[in-house]
Short mmCIF file of C-alpha atoms and ligand atoms in Angstrom, two decimals:
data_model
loop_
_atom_site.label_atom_id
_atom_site.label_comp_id
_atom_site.label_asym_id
_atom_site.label_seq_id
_atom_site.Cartn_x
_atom_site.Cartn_y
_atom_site.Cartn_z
CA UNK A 5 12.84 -10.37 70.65
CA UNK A 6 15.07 -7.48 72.26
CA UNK A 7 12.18 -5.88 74.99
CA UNK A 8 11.92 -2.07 74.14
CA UNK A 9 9.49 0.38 73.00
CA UNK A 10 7.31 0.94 69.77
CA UNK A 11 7.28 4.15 69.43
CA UNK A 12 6.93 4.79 65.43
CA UNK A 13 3.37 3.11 64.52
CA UNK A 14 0.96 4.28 61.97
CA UNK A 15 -3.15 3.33 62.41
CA UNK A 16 -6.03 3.98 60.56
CA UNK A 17 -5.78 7.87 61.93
CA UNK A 18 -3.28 8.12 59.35
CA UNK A 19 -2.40 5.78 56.25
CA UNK A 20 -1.73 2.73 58.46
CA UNK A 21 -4.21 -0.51 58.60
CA UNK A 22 -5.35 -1.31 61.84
CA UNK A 23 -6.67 0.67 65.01
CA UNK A 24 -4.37 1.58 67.97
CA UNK A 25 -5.96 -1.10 70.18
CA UNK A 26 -4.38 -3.57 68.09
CA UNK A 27 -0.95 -2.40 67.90
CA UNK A 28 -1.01 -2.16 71.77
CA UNK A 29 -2.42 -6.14 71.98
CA UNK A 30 0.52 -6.79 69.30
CA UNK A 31 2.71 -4.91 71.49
CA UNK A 32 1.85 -7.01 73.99
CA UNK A 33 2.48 -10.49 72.72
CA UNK A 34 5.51 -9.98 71.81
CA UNK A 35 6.22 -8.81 74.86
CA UNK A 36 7.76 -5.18 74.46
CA UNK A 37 7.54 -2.60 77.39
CA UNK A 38 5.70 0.35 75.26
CA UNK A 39 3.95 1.16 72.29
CA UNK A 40 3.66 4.59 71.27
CA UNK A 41 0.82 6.02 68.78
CA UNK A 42 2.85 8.19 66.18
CA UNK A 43 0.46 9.11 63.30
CA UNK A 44 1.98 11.53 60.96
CA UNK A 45 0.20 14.95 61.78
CA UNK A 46 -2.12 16.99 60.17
CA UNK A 47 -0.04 19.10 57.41
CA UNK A 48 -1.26 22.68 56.39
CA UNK A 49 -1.21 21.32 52.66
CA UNK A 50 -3.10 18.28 50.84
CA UNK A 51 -1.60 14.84 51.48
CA UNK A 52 -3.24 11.31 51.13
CA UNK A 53 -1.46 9.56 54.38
CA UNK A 54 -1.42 12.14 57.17
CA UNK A 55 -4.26 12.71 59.88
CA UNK A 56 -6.64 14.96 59.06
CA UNK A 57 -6.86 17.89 61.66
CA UNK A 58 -10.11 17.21 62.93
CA UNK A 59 -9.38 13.72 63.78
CA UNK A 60 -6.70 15.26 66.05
CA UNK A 61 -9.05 15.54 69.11
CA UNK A 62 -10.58 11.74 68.80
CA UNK A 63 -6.85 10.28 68.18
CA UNK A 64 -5.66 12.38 71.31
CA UNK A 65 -8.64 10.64 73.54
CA UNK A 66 -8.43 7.15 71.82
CA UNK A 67 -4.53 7.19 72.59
CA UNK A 68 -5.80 8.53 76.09
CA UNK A 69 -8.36 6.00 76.73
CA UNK A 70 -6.13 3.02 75.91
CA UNK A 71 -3.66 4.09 77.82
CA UNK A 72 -6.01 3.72 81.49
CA UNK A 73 -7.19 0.49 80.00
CA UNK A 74 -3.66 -1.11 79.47
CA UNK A 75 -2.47 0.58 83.07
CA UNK A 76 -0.39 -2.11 84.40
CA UNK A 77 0.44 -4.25 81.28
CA UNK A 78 1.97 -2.27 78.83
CA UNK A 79 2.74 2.03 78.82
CA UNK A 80 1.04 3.35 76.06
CA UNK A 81 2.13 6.66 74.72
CA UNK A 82 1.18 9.89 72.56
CA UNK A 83 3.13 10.98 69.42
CA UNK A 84 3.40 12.20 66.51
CA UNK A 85 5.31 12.11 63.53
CA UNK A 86 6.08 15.54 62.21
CA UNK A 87 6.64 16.29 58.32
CA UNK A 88 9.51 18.70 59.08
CA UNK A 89 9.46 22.01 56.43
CA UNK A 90 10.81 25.29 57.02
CA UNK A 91 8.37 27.35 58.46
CA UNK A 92 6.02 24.16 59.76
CA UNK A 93 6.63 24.54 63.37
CA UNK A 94 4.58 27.45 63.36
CA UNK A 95 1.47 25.44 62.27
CA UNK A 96 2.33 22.82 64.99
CA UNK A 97 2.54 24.74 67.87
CA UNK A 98 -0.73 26.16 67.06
CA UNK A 99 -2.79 22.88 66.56
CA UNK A 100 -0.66 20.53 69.01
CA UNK A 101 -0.21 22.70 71.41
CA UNK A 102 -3.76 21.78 73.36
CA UNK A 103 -2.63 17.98 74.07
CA UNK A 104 -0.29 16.16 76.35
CA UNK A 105 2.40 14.65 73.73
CA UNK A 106 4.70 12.18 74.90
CA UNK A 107 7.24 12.32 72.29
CA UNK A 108 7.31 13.71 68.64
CA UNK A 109 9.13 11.93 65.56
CA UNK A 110 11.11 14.90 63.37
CA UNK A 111 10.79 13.15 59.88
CA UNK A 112 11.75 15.22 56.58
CA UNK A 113 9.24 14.11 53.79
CA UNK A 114 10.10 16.88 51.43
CA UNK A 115 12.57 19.01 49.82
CA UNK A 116 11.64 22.09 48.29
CA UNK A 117 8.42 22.78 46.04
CA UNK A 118 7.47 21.54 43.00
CA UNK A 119 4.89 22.76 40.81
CA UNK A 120 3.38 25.02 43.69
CA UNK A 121 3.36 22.28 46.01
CA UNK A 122 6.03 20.56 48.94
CA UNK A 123 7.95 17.99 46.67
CA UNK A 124 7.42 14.43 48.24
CA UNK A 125 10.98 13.22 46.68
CA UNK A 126 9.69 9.85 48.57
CA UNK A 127 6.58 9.51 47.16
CA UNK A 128 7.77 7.00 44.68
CA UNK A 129 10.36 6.53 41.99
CA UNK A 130 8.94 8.18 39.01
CA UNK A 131 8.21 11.21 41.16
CA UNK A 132 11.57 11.50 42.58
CA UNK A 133 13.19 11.04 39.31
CA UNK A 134 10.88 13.96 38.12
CA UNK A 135 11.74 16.41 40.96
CA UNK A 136 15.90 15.15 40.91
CA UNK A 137 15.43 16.65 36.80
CA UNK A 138 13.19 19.18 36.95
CA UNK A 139 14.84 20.69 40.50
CA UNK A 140 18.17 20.18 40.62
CA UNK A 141 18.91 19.22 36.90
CA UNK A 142 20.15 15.69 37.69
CA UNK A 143 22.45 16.92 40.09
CA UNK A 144 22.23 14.52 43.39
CA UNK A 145 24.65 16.32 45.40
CA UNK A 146 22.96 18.95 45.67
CA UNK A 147 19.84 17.49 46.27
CA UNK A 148 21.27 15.56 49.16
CA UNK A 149 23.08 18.23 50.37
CA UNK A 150 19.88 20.22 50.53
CA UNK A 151 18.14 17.18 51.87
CA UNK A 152 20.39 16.64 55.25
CA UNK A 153 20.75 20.30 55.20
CA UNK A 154 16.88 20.07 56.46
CA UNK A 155 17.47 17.30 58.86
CA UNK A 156 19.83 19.48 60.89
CA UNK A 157 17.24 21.78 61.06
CA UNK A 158 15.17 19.44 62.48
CA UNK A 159 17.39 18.46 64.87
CA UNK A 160 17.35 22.38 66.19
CA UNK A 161 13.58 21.64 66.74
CA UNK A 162 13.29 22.08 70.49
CA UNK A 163 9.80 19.68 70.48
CA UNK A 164 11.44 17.04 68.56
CA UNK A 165 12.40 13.72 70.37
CA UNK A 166 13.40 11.57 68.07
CA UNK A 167 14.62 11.60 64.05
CA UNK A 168 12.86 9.70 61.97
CA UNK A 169 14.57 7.55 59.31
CA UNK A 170 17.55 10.54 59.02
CA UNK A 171 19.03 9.05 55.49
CA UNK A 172 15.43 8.63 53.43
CA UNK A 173 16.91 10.28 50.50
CA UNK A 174 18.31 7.23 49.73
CA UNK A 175 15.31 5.41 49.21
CA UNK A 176 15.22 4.90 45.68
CA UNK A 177 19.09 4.60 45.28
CA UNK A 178 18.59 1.07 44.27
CA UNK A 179 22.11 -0.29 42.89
CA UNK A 180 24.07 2.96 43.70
CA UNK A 181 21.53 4.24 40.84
CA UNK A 182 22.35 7.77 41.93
CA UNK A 183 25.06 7.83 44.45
CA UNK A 184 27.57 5.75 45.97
CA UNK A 185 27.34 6.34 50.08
CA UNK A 186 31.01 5.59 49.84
CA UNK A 187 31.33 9.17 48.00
CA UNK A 188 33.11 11.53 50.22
CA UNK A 189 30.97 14.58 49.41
CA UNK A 190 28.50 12.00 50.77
CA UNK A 191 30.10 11.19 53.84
CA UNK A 192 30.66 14.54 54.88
CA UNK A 193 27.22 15.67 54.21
CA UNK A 194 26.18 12.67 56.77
CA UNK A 195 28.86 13.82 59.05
CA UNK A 196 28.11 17.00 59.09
CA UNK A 197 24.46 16.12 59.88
CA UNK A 198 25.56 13.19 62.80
CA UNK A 199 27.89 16.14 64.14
CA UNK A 200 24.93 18.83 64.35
CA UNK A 201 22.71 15.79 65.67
CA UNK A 202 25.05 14.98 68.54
CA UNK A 203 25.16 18.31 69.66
CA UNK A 204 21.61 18.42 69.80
CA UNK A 205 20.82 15.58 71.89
CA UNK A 206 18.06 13.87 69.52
CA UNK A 207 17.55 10.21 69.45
CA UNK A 208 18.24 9.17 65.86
CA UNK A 209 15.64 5.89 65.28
CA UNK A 210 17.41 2.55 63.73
CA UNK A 211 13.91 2.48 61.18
CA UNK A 212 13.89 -1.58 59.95
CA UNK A 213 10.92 -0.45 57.78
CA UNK A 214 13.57 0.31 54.90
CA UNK A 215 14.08 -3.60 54.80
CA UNK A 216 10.70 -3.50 53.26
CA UNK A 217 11.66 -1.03 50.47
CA UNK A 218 13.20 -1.07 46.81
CA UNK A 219 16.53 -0.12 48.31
CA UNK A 220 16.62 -2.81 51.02
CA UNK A 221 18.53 -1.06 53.98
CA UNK A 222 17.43 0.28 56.72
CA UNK A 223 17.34 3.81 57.78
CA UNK A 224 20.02 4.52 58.53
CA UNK A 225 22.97 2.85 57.20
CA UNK A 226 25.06 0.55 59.39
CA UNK A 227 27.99 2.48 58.57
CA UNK A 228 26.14 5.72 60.13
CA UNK A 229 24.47 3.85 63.16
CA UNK A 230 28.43 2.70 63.69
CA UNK A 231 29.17 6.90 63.61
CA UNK A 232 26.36 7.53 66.12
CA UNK A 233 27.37 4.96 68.50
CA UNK A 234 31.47 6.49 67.98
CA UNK A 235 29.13 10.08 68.41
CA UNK A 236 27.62 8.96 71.28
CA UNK A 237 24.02 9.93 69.96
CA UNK A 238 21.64 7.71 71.60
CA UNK A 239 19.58 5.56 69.24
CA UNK A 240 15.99 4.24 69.16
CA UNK A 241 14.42 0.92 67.60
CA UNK A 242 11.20 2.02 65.07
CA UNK A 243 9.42 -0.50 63.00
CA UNK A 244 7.57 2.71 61.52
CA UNK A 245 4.43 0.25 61.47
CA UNK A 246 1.28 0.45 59.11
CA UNK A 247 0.36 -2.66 60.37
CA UNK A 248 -0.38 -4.30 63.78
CA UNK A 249 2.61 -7.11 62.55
CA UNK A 250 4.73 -4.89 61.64
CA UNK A 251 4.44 -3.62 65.38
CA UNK A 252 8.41 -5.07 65.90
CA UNK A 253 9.30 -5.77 62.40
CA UNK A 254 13.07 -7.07 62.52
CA UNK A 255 13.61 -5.56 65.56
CA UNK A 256 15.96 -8.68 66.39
CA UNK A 257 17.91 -7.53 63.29
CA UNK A 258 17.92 -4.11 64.30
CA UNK A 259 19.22 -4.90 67.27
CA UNK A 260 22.09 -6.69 66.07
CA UNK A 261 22.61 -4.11 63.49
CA UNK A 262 22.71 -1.65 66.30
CA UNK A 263 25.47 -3.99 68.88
CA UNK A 264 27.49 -5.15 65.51
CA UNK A 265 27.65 -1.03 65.11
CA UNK A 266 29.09 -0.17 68.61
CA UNK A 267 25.72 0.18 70.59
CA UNK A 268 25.56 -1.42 74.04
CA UNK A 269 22.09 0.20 74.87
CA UNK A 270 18.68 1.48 72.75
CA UNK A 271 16.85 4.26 74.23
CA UNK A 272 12.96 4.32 75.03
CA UNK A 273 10.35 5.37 76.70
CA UNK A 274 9.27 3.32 80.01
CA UNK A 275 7.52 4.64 82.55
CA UNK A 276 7.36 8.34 80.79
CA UNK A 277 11.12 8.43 80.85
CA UNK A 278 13.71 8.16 78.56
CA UNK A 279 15.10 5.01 79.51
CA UNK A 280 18.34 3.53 78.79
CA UNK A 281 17.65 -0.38 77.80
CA UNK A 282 20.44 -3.07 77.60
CA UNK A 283 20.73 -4.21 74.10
CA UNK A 284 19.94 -7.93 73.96
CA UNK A 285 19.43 -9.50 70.50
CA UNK A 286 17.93 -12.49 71.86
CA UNK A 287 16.61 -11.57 75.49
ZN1 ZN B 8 8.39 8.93 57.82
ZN1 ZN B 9 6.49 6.80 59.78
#
């Protein structure tokens, strides 16, 4: 199991199954350096998986708390992961601004509005069918266009650390159903995006959680972790856990995924720094 940080981990403050303690003592046995807390953070609209924002203060002090008991074992960090929207940061300056986060997780969730509301394109197939039709007439180009058009912005984030799982919009592309990523007009869009990302310094996360969905790949494609690494934009391992066992889900894949694409190092947080960590598949 390569040793290196946990940093994307849902609990029961958000729609994950398990409380933080647990992830830390899974954390633990298997031996990794870190685990972060990275709920996904109160939103200014109604959502059934992120943190309410008056659990805010308990999750800041539980994440707190943990992190004196564990002192000396395992580094326990606070995050969060951000829905990224135009015009969000506002919002999150106001209500994050009185805690001490470690890191924050840039993660676009949403493209646009549909019937008054932020359109979850991930929420599942039928709805991102729905919003592809009713939005953009069928047209996936320019949804995708519009999609990593919002992941540069956040990129430009200045609070962001990391990007969360940068090519979601493929998701439900199950079978090339709506695009082929061999597509040039997709290519560029992703180079565009890895070009913008580079000059921005963000860690772009190597997410293994899409080997758990329809489309199984993860997030993102080896053939864009193989740009970063030619990019030089440093790259993170994320199980994006909703359970304590998911803590390092495949990270030993990841991690091979990741030296197969060019990597020779994953980037974490140890001892409050961004740390550097030799890539070993089976150390
Ligand atoms: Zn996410
Ligand atoms: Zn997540």
């Amino acid at each position: 199991m390569p040793r290196v940080p946990s940093l994307h981990t849902h609990s029961r403050y958000c729609d994950g199954a398990g409380d933080i303690q647990d992830y830390v003592a899974a954390a633990m046995a298997a031996g990794l350096p870190a685990l972060g807390a990275s709920s996904h953070a109160p939103v200014p609209w109604a959502t059934d998986y992120a943190m309410p924002l008056d659990r805010l203060p308990a999750y800041a002090a539980e994440v707190q708390r943990l992190r004196g008991v564990y002192a000396g074992r395992i580094d326990v960090y606070l995050g969060l992961e951000l829905d990224y929207r135009p015009g969000v940061m506002a919002f999150y300056r106001d209500v994050l601004a009185p805690y001490p986060f470690d890191y924050l997780i840039g993660s676009v969730h949403y493209v646009g509005e549909l019937d008054d509301r932020p359109w979850a394109f991930e929420a599942s197939p039928g709805v991102f069918a729905d919003g592809l039709a009713r939005l953009y007439g069928g047209f996936t180009r320019r949804l995708v266009a519009d999609y990593y058009a919002l992941v540069r912005e956040a990129a430009q984030v200045p609070e962001v650390n990391i990007l969360g799982h940068i090519d979601r919009i493929k998701m439900y592309n199950v079978g090339d159903r709506y695009f082929s990523e061999d597509a040039a007009w997709y290519r560029d869009a992703v180079e565009e995006t890895l070009v913008a990302i580079a000059a921005s310094g963000k860690i772009v996360e190597l997410n293994t959680s899409g080997w758990r969905k329809a489309n199984p790949s993860p997030f993102p494609s080896p053939w864009i972790a193989r740009r970063c690494a030619e990019l030089g934009i440093p790259m993170c391992l994320s199980g994006d856990s909703h359970t304590p066992q998911q803590v390092a889900y495949r990270f030993r894949e990841g991690a091979a995924l990741l030296r197969d694409a060019g990597h020779r190092e994953v980037v974490g947080l140890v001892g409050g720094q961004w740390t550097p960590l030799e890539l070993k598949v089976d150390g």
